[in-house]
Short mmCIF file of C-alpha atoms in Angstrom, two decimals:
data_model
loop_
_atom_site.label_atom_id
_atom_site.label_comp_id
_atom_site.label_asym_id
_atom_site.label_seq_id
_atom_site.Cartn_x
_atom_site.Cartn_y
_atom_site.Cartn_z
CA UNK A 1 -25.92 48.40 -16.47
CA UNK A 2 -24.97 45.17 -15.88
CA UNK A 3 -26.28 43.58 -13.04
CA UNK A 4 -22.18 42.37 -11.88
CA UNK A 5 -23.78 39.66 -9.09
CA UNK A 6 -24.74 36.96 -11.27
CA UNK A 7 -22.12 37.66 -13.67
CA UNK A 8 -19.21 38.39 -12.15
CA UNK A 9 -19.91 37.37 -8.95
CA UNK A 10 -21.21 33.68 -9.92
CA UNK A 11 -17.17 33.34 -11.57
CA UNK A 12 -16.12 34.45 -8.05
CA UNK A 13 -17.85 31.87 -6.04
CA UNK A 14 -17.58 28.81 -8.66
CA UNK A 15 -14.06 30.10 -8.83
CA UNK A 16 -14.18 29.82 -4.95
CA UNK A 17 -15.58 26.46 -4.91
CA UNK A 18 -13.77 25.31 -7.60
CA UNK A 19 -10.23 25.84 -6.01
CA UNK A 20 -11.06 24.50 -2.77
CA UNK A 21 -12.45 21.33 -4.44
CA UNK A 22 -8.54 21.68 -6.61
CA UNK A 23 -7.19 21.28 -3.04
CA UNK A 24 -9.48 17.99 -2.53
CA UNK A 25 -8.09 16.62 -5.19
CA UNK A 26 -4.83 17.07 -4.69
CA UNK A 27 -4.72 15.47 -1.17
CA UNK A 28 -6.83 12.44 -2.80
CA UNK A 29 -3.90 12.31 -5.34
CA UNK A 30 -1.57 12.20 -2.17
CA UNK A 31 -3.63 9.67 -0.18
CA UNK A 32 -3.61 7.41 -3.45
CA UNK A 33 -0.48 7.77 -4.10
CA UNK A 34 0.36 6.49 -0.22
CA UNK A 35 -2.08 4.08 0.17
CA UNK A 36 -1.16 1.93 -3.26
CA UNK A 37 2.61 2.25 -3.97
CA UNK A 38 2.74 -0.30 -5.98
CA UNK A 39 -0.60 0.15 -8.28
CA UNK A 40 -1.01 -1.21 -11.19
CA UNK A 41 1.09 1.15 -14.56
CA UNK A 42 -2.70 2.50 -16.11
CA UNK A 43 -4.16 3.87 -12.75
CA UNK A 44 -1.27 5.10 -10.94
CA UNK A 45 -1.36 7.23 -14.73
CA UNK A 46 -4.98 7.92 -15.22
CA UNK A 47 -4.74 9.61 -11.62
CA UNK A 48 -1.14 11.70 -12.58
CA UNK A 49 -3.60 12.17 -15.65
CA UNK A 50 -6.30 13.83 -13.10
CA UNK A 51 -4.78 15.74 -10.81
CA UNK A 52 -2.91 17.47 -13.94
CA UNK A 53 -5.93 17.87 -15.59
CA UNK A 54 -7.87 19.48 -12.38
CA UNK A 55 -4.96 21.92 -11.88
CA UNK A 56 -4.89 23.33 -15.62
CA UNK A 57 -8.25 23.78 -15.20
CA UNK A 58 -7.31 25.57 -11.93
CA UNK A 59 -5.00 27.92 -14.00
CA UNK A 60 -7.53 28.78 -16.50
CA UNK A 61 -9.91 29.52 -13.46
CA UNK A 62 -7.45 31.66 -11.67
CA UNK A 63 -6.34 33.69 -14.79
CA UNK A 64 -10.53 34.10 -16.12
CA UNK A 65 -10.97 36.12 -12.90
CA UNK A 66 -8.00 37.74 -13.00
CA UNK A 67 -8.59 39.04 -15.94
CA UNK A 68 -12.40 40.07 -15.36
CA UNK A 69 -11.64 41.52 -11.74
CA UNK A 70 -7.72 43.05 -11.97
CA UNK A 71 -7.29 43.86 -16.11
CA UNK A 72 -10.03 45.42 -16.66
CA UNK A 73 -11.95 46.28 -13.05
CA UNK A 74 -14.81 48.18 -12.83
CA UNK A 75 -15.73 47.63 -16.80
CA UNK A 76 -18.70 46.28 -17.09
CA UNK A 77 -18.76 45.39 -21.03
CA UNK A 78 -16.04 43.27 -20.44
CA UNK A 79 -18.66 41.14 -18.75
CA UNK A 80 -19.83 39.63 -22.10
CA UNK A 81 -16.51 39.18 -23.51
CA UNK A 82 -14.76 35.59 -23.31
CA UNK A 83 -11.68 34.36 -22.44
CA UNK A 84 -9.46 32.30 -24.03
CA UNK A 85 -9.41 30.67 -20.51
CA UNK A 86 -12.36 30.08 -20.61
CA UNK A 87 -13.30 28.13 -23.32
CA UNK A 88 -10.33 26.26 -22.63
CA UNK A 89 -11.48 25.78 -19.15
CA UNK A 90 -14.71 24.13 -20.57
CA UNK A 91 -12.96 21.42 -23.04
CA UNK A 92 -10.09 20.96 -20.37
CA UNK A 93 -12.91 19.57 -18.00
CA UNK A 94 -14.65 17.56 -20.92
CA UNK A 95 -11.15 15.74 -21.18
CA UNK A 96 -11.71 15.15 -17.43
CA UNK A 97 -15.43 14.12 -17.58
CA UNK A 98 -14.30 11.63 -19.90
CA UNK A 99 -11.26 9.71 -18.17
CA UNK A 100 -14.34 9.83 -15.22
CA UNK A 101 -16.26 8.26 -17.27
CA UNK A 102 -13.92 5.26 -18.95
CA UNK A 103 -12.63 4.33 -15.09
CA UNK A 104 -15.66 3.95 -14.62
CA UNK A 105 -17.21 1.80 -17.52
CA UNK A 106 -14.46 -0.61 -17.28
CA UNK A 107 -15.20 -1.33 -14.44
CA UNK A 108 -18.48 -1.83 -15.36
CA UNK A 109 -17.80 -3.55 -17.84
CA UNK A 110 -14.93 -6.02 -15.78
CA UNK A 111 -18.27 -6.18 -13.31
CA UNK A 112 -21.13 -7.36 -16.03
CA UNK A 113 -18.86 -10.35 -17.21
CA UNK A 114 -17.37 -8.09 -19.95
CA UNK A 115 -21.02 -6.65 -21.62
CA UNK A 116 -20.54 -4.48 -24.05
CA UNK A 117 -24.24 -3.91 -24.92
CA UNK A 118 -24.22 -1.66 -21.06
CA UNK A 119 -20.45 -0.29 -21.60
CA UNK A 120 -20.50 0.47 -25.00
CA UNK A 121 -23.70 3.36 -24.87
CA UNK A 122 -21.63 5.09 -22.36
CA UNK A 123 -18.35 5.08 -24.26
CA UNK A 124 -20.12 6.29 -27.26
CA UNK A 125 -22.18 9.27 -24.91
CA UNK A 126 -19.03 9.77 -23.49
CA UNK A 127 -16.91 10.67 -26.51
CA UNK A 128 -19.84 12.25 -28.35
CA UNK A 129 -19.97 14.51 -25.49
CA UNK A 130 -15.93 14.90 -25.47
CA UNK A 131 -16.23 16.52 -29.62
CA UNK A 132 -19.50 18.39 -28.15
CA UNK A 133 -17.12 20.62 -25.92
CA UNK A 134 -14.45 21.09 -28.64
CA UNK A 135 -17.01 22.28 -30.51
CA UNK A 136 -17.99 25.00 -27.74
CA UNK A 137 -14.55 26.26 -27.44
CA UNK A 138 -13.66 26.72 -30.70
CA UNK A 139 -16.73 28.71 -31.22
CA UNK A 140 -16.03 31.05 -28.16
CA UNK A 141 -12.72 31.06 -29.01
CA UNK A 142 -13.89 31.93 -32.37
CA UNK A 143 -16.89 33.90 -31.46
CA UNK A 144 -15.28 36.35 -28.26
CA UNK A 145 -18.66 36.90 -26.52
CA UNK A 146 -21.82 34.95 -24.82
CA UNK A 147 -24.22 37.84 -26.91
CA UNK A 148 -23.51 35.77 -29.42
CA UNK A 149 -22.24 32.39 -27.84
CA UNK A 150 -25.89 31.15 -27.09
CA UNK A 151 -27.40 32.36 -30.05
CA UNK A 152 -28.85 28.98 -31.37
CA UNK A 153 -25.83 27.94 -32.63
CA UNK A 154 -23.62 27.42 -31.46
CA UNK A 155 -25.86 27.64 -28.34
CA UNK A 156 -27.60 24.26 -28.49
CA UNK A 157 -24.21 22.66 -28.80
CA UNK A 158 -22.85 23.09 -25.34
CA UNK A 159 -26.51 22.38 -24.78
CA UNK A 160 -25.77 18.87 -26.07
CA UNK A 161 -22.30 18.08 -24.09
CA UNK A 162 -23.53 19.01 -20.45
CA UNK A 163 -26.94 16.79 -21.63
CA UNK A 164 -24.61 14.15 -22.55
CA UNK A 165 -22.32 14.50 -19.41
CA UNK A 166 -25.71 13.92 -17.30
CA UNK A 167 -27.22 10.95 -19.29
CA UNK A 168 -24.13 8.88 -18.51
CA UNK A 169 -23.69 9.90 -15.07
CA UNK A 170 -27.33 8.71 -14.77
CA UNK A 171 -25.72 5.09 -16.98
CA UNK A 172 -23.25 4.83 -14.63
CA UNK A 173 -25.24 4.80 -12.40
CA UNK A 174 -28.14 3.17 -12.53
CA UNK A 175 -25.71 0.18 -13.70
CA UNK A 176 -23.55 -0.02 -10.98
CA UNK A 177 -26.87 -0.07 -8.59
CA UNK A 178 -28.24 -2.78 -10.48
CA UNK A 179 -24.59 -4.87 -10.43
CA UNK A 180 -24.40 -4.27 -7.06
CA UNK A 181 -28.18 -5.60 -5.35
CA UNK A 182 -27.96 -8.70 -8.43
CA UNK A 183 -24.90 -9.67 -6.50
CA UNK A 184 -26.17 -8.65 -3.42
CA UNK A 185 -28.82 -11.03 -3.87
CA UNK A 186 -26.81 -13.82 -4.78
CA UNK A 187 -25.47 -13.86 -1.22
CA UNK A 188 -26.62 -14.44 2.45
CA UNK A 189 -23.24 -13.14 3.65
CA UNK A 190 -24.13 -10.34 6.18
CA UNK A 191 -20.51 -8.54 5.17
CA UNK A 192 -20.79 -9.01 1.70
CA UNK A 193 -23.71 -7.31 1.87
CA UNK A 194 -23.23 -4.59 4.19
CA UNK A 195 -20.37 -3.90 1.71
CA UNK A 196 -22.70 -4.04 -0.44
CA UNK A 197 -24.36 -1.38 0.67
CA UNK A 198 -21.34 0.41 1.42
CA UNK A 199 -20.44 0.70 -2.28
CA UNK A 200 -24.13 1.48 -3.27
CA UNK A 201 -23.97 4.43 -1.19
CA UNK A 202 -21.06 5.62 -2.35
CA UNK A 203 -22.27 5.10 -6.17
CA UNK A 204 -25.27 7.42 -5.45
CA UNK A 205 -23.40 9.46 -3.45
CA UNK A 206 -20.94 10.30 -6.29
CA UNK A 207 -23.24 10.29 -9.80
CA UNK A 208 -25.86 12.32 -7.98
CA UNK A 209 -23.37 15.28 -7.41
CA UNK A 210 -21.93 15.10 -10.38
CA UNK A 211 -25.71 15.03 -12.44
CA UNK A 212 -26.85 17.67 -9.94
CA UNK A 213 -24.10 19.80 -10.76
CA UNK A 214 -24.72 19.17 -14.47
CA UNK A 215 -28.56 19.61 -14.77
CA UNK A 216 -28.40 22.71 -12.77
CA UNK A 217 -25.29 24.38 -14.87
CA UNK A 218 -27.77 23.28 -17.71
CA UNK A 219 -31.11 24.17 -16.50
CA UNK A 220 -29.20 28.27 -15.54
CA UNK A 221 -27.74 27.69 -19.22
CA UNK A 222 -31.70 27.64 -21.07
CA UNK A 223 -32.85 29.09 -18.44
CA UNK A 224 -30.49 32.79 -17.84
CA UNK A 225 -28.79 32.79 -20.91
CA UNK A 226 -28.11 36.79 -20.22
CA UNK A 227 -25.85 35.76 -17.06
CA UNK A 228 -22.79 33.89 -16.06
CA UNK A 229 -24.35 31.23 -13.60
CA UNK A 230 -23.86 28.45 -15.91
CA UNK A 231 -20.14 29.49 -15.87
CA UNK A 232 -19.52 29.67 -12.15
CA UNK A 233 -21.46 26.10 -11.75
CA UNK A 234 -19.00 24.86 -14.86
CA UNK A 235 -15.83 25.07 -12.82
CA UNK A 236 -17.36 22.79 -10.52
CA UNK A 237 -18.17 20.29 -12.41
CA UNK A 238 -14.59 19.19 -13.48
CA UNK A 239 -13.57 18.87 -9.96
CA UNK A 240 -16.48 17.05 -8.49
CA UNK A 241 -15.63 14.03 -11.39
CA UNK A 242 -12.00 14.29 -10.32
CA UNK A 243 -13.06 13.54 -6.74
CA UNK A 244 -15.63 11.01 -7.63
CA UNK A 245 -13.15 9.01 -9.15
CA UNK A 246 -10.63 9.26 -6.70
CA UNK A 247 -12.51 8.04 -3.42
CA UNK A 248 -13.57 5.78 -5.88
CA UNK A 249 -9.79 4.43 -6.30
CA UNK A 250 -9.33 4.68 -2.74
CA UNK A 251 -12.03 3.41 -0.72
CA UNK A 252 -10.60 0.09 -1.74
CA UNK A 253 -8.80 -0.64 0.64
CA UNK A 254 -11.06 0.51 3.30
CA UNK A 255 -13.59 -2.48 1.50
CA UNK A 256 -10.48 -4.14 1.96
CA UNK A 257 -9.65 -3.91 5.60
CA UNK A 258 -14.64 -4.21 6.29
CA UNK A 259 -14.03 -7.64 4.41
CA UNK A 260 -10.88 -9.32 6.33
CA UNK A 261 -12.50 -8.24 10.02
CA UNK A 262 -15.89 -9.69 9.52
CA UNK A 263 -16.53 -13.31 8.97
CA UNK A 264 -16.76 -13.87 5.41
CA UNK A 265 -18.32 -16.80 4.10
CA UNK A 266 -16.16 -18.72 1.88
CA UNK A 267 -19.43 -19.17 -0.53
CA UNK A 268 -19.95 -15.99 -1.26
CA UNK A 269 -18.75 -14.50 -4.49
CA UNK A 270 -16.47 -11.20 -4.20
CA UNK A 271 -18.11 -7.51 -5.35
CA UNK A 272 -15.07 -6.53 -8.03
CA UNK A 273 -11.66 -6.73 -8.11
CA UNK A 274 -11.16 -3.32 -8.24
CA UNK A 275 -12.92 -2.41 -5.00
CA UNK A 276 -11.90 -5.47 -3.02
CA UNK A 277 -9.05 -6.12 -3.37
CA UNK A 278 -6.33 -3.85 -2.28
CA UNK A 279 -3.21 -3.02 -4.96
CA UNK A 280 -0.27 -5.04 -4.29
CA UNK A 281 0.23 -8.31 -2.88
CA UNK A 282 -1.08 -9.63 1.06
CA UNK A 283 0.95 -11.95 3.50
CA UNK A 284 -1.01 -14.22 5.24
CA UNK A 285 0.13 -15.47 7.94
CA UNK A 286 1.01 -19.74 8.94
CA UNK A 287 -1.28 -19.82 11.33
CA UNK A 288 -3.75 -17.63 9.64
CA UNK A 289 -4.34 -20.93 7.81
CA UNK A 290 -3.59 -23.61 10.56
CA UNK A 291 -4.95 -23.75 14.24
CA UNK A 292 -1.03 -24.18 14.38
CA UNK A 293 1.17 -21.40 16.31
CA UNK A 294 2.93 -18.60 14.52
CA UNK A 295 5.59 -20.11 13.51
CA UNK A 296 9.02 -17.80 13.09
CA UNK A 297 9.39 -15.33 9.45
CA UNK A 298 11.95 -17.49 8.33
CA UNK A 299 9.02 -19.93 8.04
CA UNK A 300 6.29 -18.25 7.17
CA UNK A 301 4.97 -18.61 3.40
CA UNK A 302 3.64 -16.21 1.81
CA UNK A 303 0.80 -15.84 -0.51
CA UNK A 304 1.04 -13.21 -3.53
CA UNK A 305 -2.16 -11.80 -4.47
CA UNK A 306 -1.26 -9.48 -8.84
CA UNK A 307 -4.26 -7.36 -8.76
CA UNK A 308 -3.32 -7.61 -12.71
CA UNK A 309 -4.65 -10.85 -12.56
CA UNK A 310 -7.98 -11.12 -10.92
CA UNK A 311 -11.50 -11.43 -12.33
CA UNK A 312 -14.48 -9.57 -12.05
CA UNK A 313 -15.53 -12.00 -9.16
CA UNK A 314 -12.49 -13.65 -7.12
CA UNK A 315 -13.17 -15.93 -4.69
CA UNK A 316 -8.87 -16.86 -2.82
CA UNK A 317 -8.40 -20.54 -1.29
CA UNK A 318 -5.52 -20.63 0.58
CA UNK A 319 -3.92 -24.18 1.21
CA UNK A 320 -0.81 -24.69 3.40
CA UNK A 321 2.13 -27.05 1.50
CA UNK A 322 4.41 -27.47 3.85
CA UNK A 323 7.81 -29.90 2.24
CA UNK A 324 7.33 -33.44 3.69
CA UNK A 325 10.22 -35.49 4.20
CA UNK A 326 9.90 -39.46 3.62
CA UNK A 327 9.21 -40.16 7.17
CA UNK A 328 6.34 -37.87 7.01
CA UNK A 329 5.18 -39.78 3.90
CA UNK A 330 5.43 -43.08 5.12
CA UNK A 331 2.54 -42.19 7.99
CA UNK A 332 -0.77 -42.40 6.67
CA UNK A 333 -2.60 -41.10 8.73
CA UNK A 334 -2.82 -36.66 8.68
CA UNK A 335 -2.94 -35.97 12.29
CA UNK A 336 -0.21 -37.73 12.84
CA UNK A 337 1.41 -35.58 10.37
CA UNK A 338 -0.13 -32.43 11.75
CA UNK A 339 0.58 -32.96 14.91
CA UNK A 340 4.21 -33.82 13.69
CA UNK A 341 4.37 -30.44 11.89
CA UNK A 342 3.10 -28.73 14.71
CA UNK A 343 5.49 -29.88 17.32
CA UNK A 344 8.41 -29.45 15.27
CA UNK A 345 7.59 -25.10 14.44
CA UNK A 346 7.48 -25.82 18.51
CA UNK A 347 10.69 -25.82 18.80
CA UNK A 348 12.47 -23.77 16.82
CA UNK A 349 14.14 -21.52 18.38
#
């Protein structure tokens, strides 16, 4: 008699946790579009793709559970059968993983000064992971049985895919932490150090969760190939990757507010344009630049920041520019001109 606890029970628990995480992904996507309505197109499309893939993956989970628990309820021999929905969930997870790895690889590329020696291995291993998952999905659909899938081939292909995923997570986490700590050593600014510590914590949390879950699925696959605990964990992996991407995107506004509220040294470097700048244009009031009182909205200049043109390390210097009349030009003293402009702005209705 087949024990349903480590087989069907593992799928039910993994599917339930995955669906809960899918709801969190949806909330994170809504937050993203509300926080960054003017985000660049490629990033909006990336979030949309992750969202749709997550919904598709959740659909595969529901279909597979319906197959096991409803259509073939009580048929324990069906537990060895691999539904097409389970097979497709593997490649859907791999595509989500590729998108997330690509995003963090691009982040490392920009933050490291366009260093391909760090980024290229990440991109290569991420594509190899997708290839291994595609082969695993094909073999699952062809074989239709877990007992046949756990053989040496194609078993080692599935093992390779999970191993590559965990390896890429480790490389990304170590690279980001190294870059952040390198930036921290370059400045003595307390606010910048606080932001670096916050970013490092986010990086470690995201990398730790995805790496631990992937490694746990790999260990269960190698140690207990006769049950489906590894597949229950695999249902959760894609959701964690989607949430790690969305958390990284949604925390940029919080980090930007931390920077704006703190006394920031002008010589201290920014961390990355993606993390510490919002995706929309900022408007700086004139009173923030000079000691003069804030004028009316009609005379308040705006300084726009285009995120597409931001470098990896950013320092913005804002200098007020005022159109001066011929009388102002004739005055040689800057202090006289300053007082003249202040008095003029105070007299405005």
